[in-house]
């Protein structure tokens, strides 16, 4: 089964919201709040450049939604990454992240950041393997602890 990674466009996302929502429990199971359709479709800086979708036979098996920081133009941020449970621990997350990192650099963003639920080990492993370091732990508006990861590429 060949995994195809392509840019996540607003048109594709809108057409695929049913498939996306079928995977949303992968996200909420880690303790994250569910996303509204408005959150998925929201137009934020460089979102459609930096976001990617992985498919097998036209079925979505994972995606990453990322954007440029509103505060610092050299910073890009992963807002959400979800991999279907049948495809976890098979390198899909790493493939999506590598596309995101490469494209961030092409757009002169060399400071990458993201947050992950503090107790969610698979995410910790993925980000460390990609060269991120944990910079701090913060408590979200929902009262839950999240780790902030940073990767700076010189």
Steps between C-alpha positions, in 0.01 A plus 500: 500500500666816381461800726447821305577828677360817348425858598180532696292756310187672630297336221622150582448558872146625447415198282659262750357628828299177549819291475683750721228488767504119491859528626432773757488253790873432442541865606247517782622166646826676589301755702481773235174687438306421181545747212205682345459519123586870529832411669586255221414748224639816665742683276818572699843609367665245268260226615441363149876497428600325821219243540517150352282193464606135468275268300498135400272416207337843537412434866639743755728328752649814657545873475694789648359852524763767552540875458732793539509668840293820512770656721828387342533450123797264547290261711265234374277290718332161475141560611383142463630163383279192485581149379231234458543229766546228233801690368671618819865409566560444127688822426197696373539774762870528424430525125244777553730685740796479258288660225390771742858568620638517144226742392546717810866544407408581137284783640786630722351367821780331691351503849245224534275448796211285612326382813401148597304357790753444780408137563477389135814292440474425123509874427800554729688224318414638154607856574826401670583275203455805273741711705253701706580576864250550776528861615228527762174363632195725500149464636235559233173687536342158556726443803699222328879491481669525162867485408639765269756370248741718303732425209729771364679434171801723437 
